[in-house]
XYZ file of C-alpha atoms in Angstrom:
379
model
C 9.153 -0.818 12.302
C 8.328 1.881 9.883
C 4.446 2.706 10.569
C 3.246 3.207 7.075
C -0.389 3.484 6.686
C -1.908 2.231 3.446
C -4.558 4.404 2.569
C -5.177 7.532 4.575
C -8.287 8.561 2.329
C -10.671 5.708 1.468
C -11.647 5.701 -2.192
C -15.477 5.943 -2.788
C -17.774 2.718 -2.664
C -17.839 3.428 -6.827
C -13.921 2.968 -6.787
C -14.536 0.474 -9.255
C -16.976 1.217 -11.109
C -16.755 0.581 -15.046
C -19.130 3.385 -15.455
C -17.292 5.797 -13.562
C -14.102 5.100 -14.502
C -15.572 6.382 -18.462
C -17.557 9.403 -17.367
C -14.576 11.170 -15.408
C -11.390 13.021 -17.514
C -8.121 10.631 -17.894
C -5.518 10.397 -14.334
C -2.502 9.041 -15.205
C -0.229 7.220 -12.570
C 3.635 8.094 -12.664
C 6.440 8.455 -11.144
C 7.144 11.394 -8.522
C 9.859 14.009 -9.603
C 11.770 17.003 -7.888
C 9.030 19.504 -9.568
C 6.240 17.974 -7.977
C 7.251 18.947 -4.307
C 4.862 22.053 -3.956
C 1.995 19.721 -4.391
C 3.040 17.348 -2.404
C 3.284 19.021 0.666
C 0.131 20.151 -0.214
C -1.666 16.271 -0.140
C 0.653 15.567 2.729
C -1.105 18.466 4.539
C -4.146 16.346 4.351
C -2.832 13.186 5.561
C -4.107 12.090 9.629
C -2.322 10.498 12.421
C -0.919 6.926 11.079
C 0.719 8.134 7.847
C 4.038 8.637 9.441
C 5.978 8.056 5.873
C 4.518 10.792 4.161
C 3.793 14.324 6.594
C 3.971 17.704 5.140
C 8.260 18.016 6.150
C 9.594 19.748 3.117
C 13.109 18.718 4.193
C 12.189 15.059 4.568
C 10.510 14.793 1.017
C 13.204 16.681 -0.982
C 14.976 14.093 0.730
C 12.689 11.154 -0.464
C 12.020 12.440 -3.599
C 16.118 12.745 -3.980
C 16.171 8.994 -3.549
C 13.519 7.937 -5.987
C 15.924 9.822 -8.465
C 18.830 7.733 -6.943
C 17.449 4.436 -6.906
C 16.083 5.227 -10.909
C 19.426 5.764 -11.736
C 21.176 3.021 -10.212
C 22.399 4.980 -7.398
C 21.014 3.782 -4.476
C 22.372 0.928 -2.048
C 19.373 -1.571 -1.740
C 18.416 -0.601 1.593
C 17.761 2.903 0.614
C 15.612 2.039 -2.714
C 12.375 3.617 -3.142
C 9.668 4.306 -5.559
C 7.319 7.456 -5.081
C 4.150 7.413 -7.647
C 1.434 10.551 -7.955
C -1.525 10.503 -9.783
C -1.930 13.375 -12.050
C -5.163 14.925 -13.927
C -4.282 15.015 -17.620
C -6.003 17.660 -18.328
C -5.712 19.975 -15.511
C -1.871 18.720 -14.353
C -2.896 18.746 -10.811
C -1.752 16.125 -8.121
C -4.656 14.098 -6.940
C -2.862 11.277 -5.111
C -0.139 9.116 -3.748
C 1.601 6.106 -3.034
C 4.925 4.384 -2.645
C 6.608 1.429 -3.159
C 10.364 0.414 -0.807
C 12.735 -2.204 -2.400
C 13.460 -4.008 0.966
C 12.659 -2.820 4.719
C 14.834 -3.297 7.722
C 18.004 -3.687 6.097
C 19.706 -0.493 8.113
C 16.813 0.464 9.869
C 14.855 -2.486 12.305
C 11.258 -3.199 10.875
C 9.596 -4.359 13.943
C 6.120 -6.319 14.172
C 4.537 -8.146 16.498
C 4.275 -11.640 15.323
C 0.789 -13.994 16.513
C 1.961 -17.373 18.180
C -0.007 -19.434 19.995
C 1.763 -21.375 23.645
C 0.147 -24.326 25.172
C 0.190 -24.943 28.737
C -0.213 -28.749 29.752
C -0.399 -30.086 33.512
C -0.998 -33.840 33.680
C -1.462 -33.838 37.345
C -4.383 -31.724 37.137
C -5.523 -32.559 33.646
C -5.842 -29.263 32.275
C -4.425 -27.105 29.364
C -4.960 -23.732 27.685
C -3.725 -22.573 24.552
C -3.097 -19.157 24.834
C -2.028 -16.351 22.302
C 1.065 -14.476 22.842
C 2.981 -11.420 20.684
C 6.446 -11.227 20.079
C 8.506 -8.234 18.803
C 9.830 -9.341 15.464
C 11.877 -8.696 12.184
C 10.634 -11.169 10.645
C 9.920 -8.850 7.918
C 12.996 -7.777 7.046
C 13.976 -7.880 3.298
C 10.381 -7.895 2.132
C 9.380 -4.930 -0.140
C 6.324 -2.712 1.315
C 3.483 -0.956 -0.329
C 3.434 2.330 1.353
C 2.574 6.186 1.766
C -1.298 5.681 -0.120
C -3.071 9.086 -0.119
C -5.623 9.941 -1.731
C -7.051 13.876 -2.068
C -10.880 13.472 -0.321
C -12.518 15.566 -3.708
C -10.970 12.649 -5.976
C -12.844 9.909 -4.473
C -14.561 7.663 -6.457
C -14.376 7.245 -10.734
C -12.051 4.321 -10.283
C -9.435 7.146 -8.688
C -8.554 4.829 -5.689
C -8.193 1.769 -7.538
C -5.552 2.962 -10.488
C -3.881 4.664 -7.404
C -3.407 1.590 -5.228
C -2.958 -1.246 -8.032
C -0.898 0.822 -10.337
C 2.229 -0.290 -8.332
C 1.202 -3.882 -8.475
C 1.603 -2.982 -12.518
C 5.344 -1.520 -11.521
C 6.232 -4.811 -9.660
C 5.445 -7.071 -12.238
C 7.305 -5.546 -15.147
C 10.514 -5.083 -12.885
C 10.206 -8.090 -10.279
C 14.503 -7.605 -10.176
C 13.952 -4.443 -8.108
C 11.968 -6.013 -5.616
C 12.312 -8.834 -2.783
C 10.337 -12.320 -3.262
C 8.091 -11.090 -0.724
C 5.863 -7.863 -0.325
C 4.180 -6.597 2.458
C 1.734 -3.685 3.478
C 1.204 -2.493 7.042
C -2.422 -1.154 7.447
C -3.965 1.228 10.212
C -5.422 -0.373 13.545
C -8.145 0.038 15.002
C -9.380 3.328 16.611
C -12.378 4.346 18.647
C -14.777 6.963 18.324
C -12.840 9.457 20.409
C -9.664 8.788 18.233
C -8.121 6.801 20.678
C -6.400 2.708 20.284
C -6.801 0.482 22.398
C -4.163 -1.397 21.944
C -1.917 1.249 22.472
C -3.778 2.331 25.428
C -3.486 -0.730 26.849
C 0.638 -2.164 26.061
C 2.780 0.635 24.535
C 1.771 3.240 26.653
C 3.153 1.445 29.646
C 6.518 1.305 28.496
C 6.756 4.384 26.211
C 5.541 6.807 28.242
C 5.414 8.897 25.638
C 2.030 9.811 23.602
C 1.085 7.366 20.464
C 1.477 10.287 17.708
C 4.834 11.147 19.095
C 5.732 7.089 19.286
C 4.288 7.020 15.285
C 6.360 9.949 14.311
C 9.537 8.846 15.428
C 9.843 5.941 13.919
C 9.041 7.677 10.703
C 11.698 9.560 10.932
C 14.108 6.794 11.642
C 14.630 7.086 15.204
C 13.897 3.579 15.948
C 16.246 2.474 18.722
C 14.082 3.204 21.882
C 11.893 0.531 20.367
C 14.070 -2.657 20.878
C 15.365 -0.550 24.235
C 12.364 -0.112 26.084
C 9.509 -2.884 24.291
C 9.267 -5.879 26.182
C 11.612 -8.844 25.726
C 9.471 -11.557 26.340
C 6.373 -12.922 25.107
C 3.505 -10.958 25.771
C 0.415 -12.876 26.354
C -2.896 -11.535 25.015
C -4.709 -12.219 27.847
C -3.047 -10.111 29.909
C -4.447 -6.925 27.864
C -7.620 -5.414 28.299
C -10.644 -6.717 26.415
C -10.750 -4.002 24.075
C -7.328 -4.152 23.037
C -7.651 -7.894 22.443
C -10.659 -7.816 20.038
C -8.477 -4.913 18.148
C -5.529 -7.312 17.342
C -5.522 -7.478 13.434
C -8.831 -4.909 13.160
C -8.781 -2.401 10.007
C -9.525 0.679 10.776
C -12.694 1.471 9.230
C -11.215 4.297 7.185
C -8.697 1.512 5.673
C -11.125 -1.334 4.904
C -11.582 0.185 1.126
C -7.849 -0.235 0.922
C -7.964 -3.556 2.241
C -10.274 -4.889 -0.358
C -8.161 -3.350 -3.329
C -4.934 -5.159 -1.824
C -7.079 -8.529 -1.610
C -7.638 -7.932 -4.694
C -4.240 -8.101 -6.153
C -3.510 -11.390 -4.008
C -2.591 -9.693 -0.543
C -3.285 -11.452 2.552
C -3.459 -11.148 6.277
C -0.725 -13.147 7.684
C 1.219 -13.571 11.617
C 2.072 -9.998 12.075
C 0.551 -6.908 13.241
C 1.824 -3.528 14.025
C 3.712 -2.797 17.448
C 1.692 0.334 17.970
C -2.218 0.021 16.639
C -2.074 -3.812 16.126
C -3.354 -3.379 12.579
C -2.972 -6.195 10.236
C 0.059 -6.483 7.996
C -0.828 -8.130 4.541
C 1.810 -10.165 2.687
C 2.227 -12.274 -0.738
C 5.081 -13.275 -2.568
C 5.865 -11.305 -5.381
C 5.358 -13.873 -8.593
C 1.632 -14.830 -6.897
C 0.461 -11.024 -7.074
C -2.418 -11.041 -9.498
C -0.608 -8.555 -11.731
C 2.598 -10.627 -12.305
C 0.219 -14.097 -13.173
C -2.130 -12.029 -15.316
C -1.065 -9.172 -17.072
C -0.745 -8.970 -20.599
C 1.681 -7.466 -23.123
C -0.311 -6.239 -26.231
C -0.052 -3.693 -29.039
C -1.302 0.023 -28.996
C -4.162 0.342 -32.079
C -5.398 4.050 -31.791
C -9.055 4.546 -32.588
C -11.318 7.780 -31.763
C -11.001 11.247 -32.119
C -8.146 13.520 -30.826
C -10.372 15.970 -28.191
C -12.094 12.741 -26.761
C -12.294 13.257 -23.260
C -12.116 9.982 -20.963
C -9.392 8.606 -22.800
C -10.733 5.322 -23.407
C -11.438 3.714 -26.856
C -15.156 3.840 -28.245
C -17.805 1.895 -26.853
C -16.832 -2.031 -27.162
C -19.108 -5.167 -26.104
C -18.420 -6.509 -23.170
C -16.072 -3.614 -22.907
C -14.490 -3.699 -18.675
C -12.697 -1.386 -17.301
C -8.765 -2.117 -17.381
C -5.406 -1.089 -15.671
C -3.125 -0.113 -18.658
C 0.792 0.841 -18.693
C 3.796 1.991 -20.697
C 6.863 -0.351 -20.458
C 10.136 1.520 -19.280
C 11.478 2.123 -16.051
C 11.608 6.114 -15.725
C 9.024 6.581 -17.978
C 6.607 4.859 -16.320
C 2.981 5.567 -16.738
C -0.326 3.642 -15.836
C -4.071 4.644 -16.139
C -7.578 3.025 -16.286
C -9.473 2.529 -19.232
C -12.280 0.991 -20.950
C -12.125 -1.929 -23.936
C -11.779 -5.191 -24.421
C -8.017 -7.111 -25.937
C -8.592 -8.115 -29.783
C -6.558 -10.621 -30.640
C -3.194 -8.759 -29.748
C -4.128 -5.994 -29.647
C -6.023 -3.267 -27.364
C -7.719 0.037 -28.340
C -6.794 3.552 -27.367
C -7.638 6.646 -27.721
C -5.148 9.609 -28.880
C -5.626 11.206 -25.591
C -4.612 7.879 -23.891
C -2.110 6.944 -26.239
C -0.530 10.652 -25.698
C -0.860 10.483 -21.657
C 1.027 7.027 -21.975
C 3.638 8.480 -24.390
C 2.589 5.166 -26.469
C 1.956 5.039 -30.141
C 0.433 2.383 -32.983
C 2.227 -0.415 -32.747
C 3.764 0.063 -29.309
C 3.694 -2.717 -26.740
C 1.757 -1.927 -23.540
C 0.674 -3.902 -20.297
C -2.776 -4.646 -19.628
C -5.030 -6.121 -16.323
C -8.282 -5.893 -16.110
C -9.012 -3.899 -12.853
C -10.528 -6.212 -11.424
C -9.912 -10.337 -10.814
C -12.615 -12.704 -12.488
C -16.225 -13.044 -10.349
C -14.905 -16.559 -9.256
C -11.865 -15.007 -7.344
C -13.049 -11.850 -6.507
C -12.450 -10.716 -2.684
């Protein structure tokens, strides 16, 4: 298991709002390179306890930043493929966010969860049963892709910033579903108390770790995974037998995560039988080809309209105009950002500024999603 919070920063409760999204200057989503290290270590300076795949280690993201270029090129054995995005301010160039996307998990390194069963306990003599709910250390998991490594700087909240952050991936996925498993998954933080503590640690890994939970976290981050399958428990463990705090925090969001939660519902994500081994949090899973993005988007052609210095980088005002997740097509030149319009035909409107943050022209072909699902299936 590779704890990997999802969002570390919440985006704002305007995340996705239309009129945001127009009133703010144009962030582009794209993919990390070497250069961008000094701000990097910068967000990862702001990132808490729980985002174990992304701390401020300059060694350890040369290193991951060094495989992003690998896997790009072809380089990479599958179990070392990974995609690191940041969201950049057009106009100023600076690093506002995060977030990362691995090919397949616990193909050289174990990616343990607990998985939810339920055991029944029958005696006829007596005539009584229970049904009780166990955990059992798992790699189920393994093979799936993982969202991962979601940051977001706290002065970019809101304008639609968390949204293109988080969904921009989904946008990745579906033009390249050959890089990626069938399945995806995305580990989300636990549940915490007011004095910073989990319950759920507090009340099952602490016994047989005997080590602290930020220690535990960081470890497996860093690879160092073996003392999990040596000193976790074998067996079953049965829910029961943990305090009643810890059992109402099986499968809680932390409260901090819940605005990531939603965007990931969004896109087709869903709670399913695991949680993680240290915070119980909930692990969210789809299949790849029922993600939102990869039934929905559409492929349309770039028709510039406005002015060159307009500033949001969306297309004049529109009827019925929503707010929409649009990318280049290409693999290293990958580039996604939010605007507002409306398709025409075959065609969608952008502005020079958007067409240049893109690297799109007239004419080019471009992928489109609105930002958010239809009313009827919205989370």
């Amino acid at each position: 298991m590779t704890r990997q919070s999802t969002m570390a920063t919440p985006p704002a409760a305007d995340t996705d709002s239309p009129d945001a999204a127009a009133t703010t200057s144009l962030r582009v989503v794209r993919l990390a390179r070497r250069g961008d290290l000094p701000a990097l270590l910068k967000l990862a300076a702001q990132a808490g306890p729980g985002m174990t795949s992304f701390k401020p280690d300059e060694a350890a993201l040369e290193a991951r930043l060094a495989r992003v270029a690998a896997t790009l090129a072809g380089q990479a054995p599958t179990a070392e493929q990974g995609y690191l995005f940041v969201m950049e301010d057009v106009t100023s160039g600076e690093i506002a966010g995060v977030c990362g996307l691995e090919a397949a998990v616990g193909l050289e390194q174990p990616f343990y969860t607990y998985r939810k069963d339920t055991i029944v306990h029958a005696s006829r003599e007596l005539n009584v049963w229970s049904r009780m709910l166990t955990l059992s250390l798992s790699n189920d998991l393994t093979g799936y892709s993982e969202l991962c490594s979601l940051l977001l700087d706290p002065s970019w909240r809101g304008h639609g910033n968390g949204a293109l952050l988080s969904k921009a991936r989904f946008l990745f996925m579906a033009q390249f579903p050959e890089r990626f498993g069938p399945h995806v998954c995305a580990e989300l933080r636990g549940f915490f108390d007011d004095n910073g503590q989990s319950p759920f640690w507090q009340s099952l890994g602490q016994h047989f770790f005997k080590i602290d939970f930020d220690q535990a976290d960081y470890l497996t981050s860093i690879g160092k995974k073996s003392f999990v399958a040596e000193l976790m428990p074998k067996y079953p463990i049965y829910v029961d037998f943990l305090s009643p705090p810890a059992q109402a925090a099986i499968g809680v969001t932390h409260r901090d995560t819940l605005p990531a939660r939603r965007l990931l519902e969004q896109e087709g994500m869903r709670s399913g039988a695991h949680v993680d081994i240290f915070d119980s949090g909930p692990v969210l899973e789809a299949r790849v080809a029922d993600l939102r993005a990869a039934r929905d988007s559409r492929y349309l052609s770039v028709t510039l309209t406005g002015t060159a210095g307009q500033d949001e980088g969306a297309a004049p005002a529109v009827p019925n105009a929503e707010p929409y997740l649009v990318a280049c097509l290409g693999l290293d030149g990958f580039r996604a950002t939010l605007v507002t319009g409306r398709p025409e035909r075959r065609a969608f409107a952008l502005s020079p500024l958007a067409a240049q943050a893109l690297g799109v022209k007239q004419g080019d072909r471009i992928q489109v999603l609105p930002l958010k699902p239809p009313r009827a299936d919205a989370i």
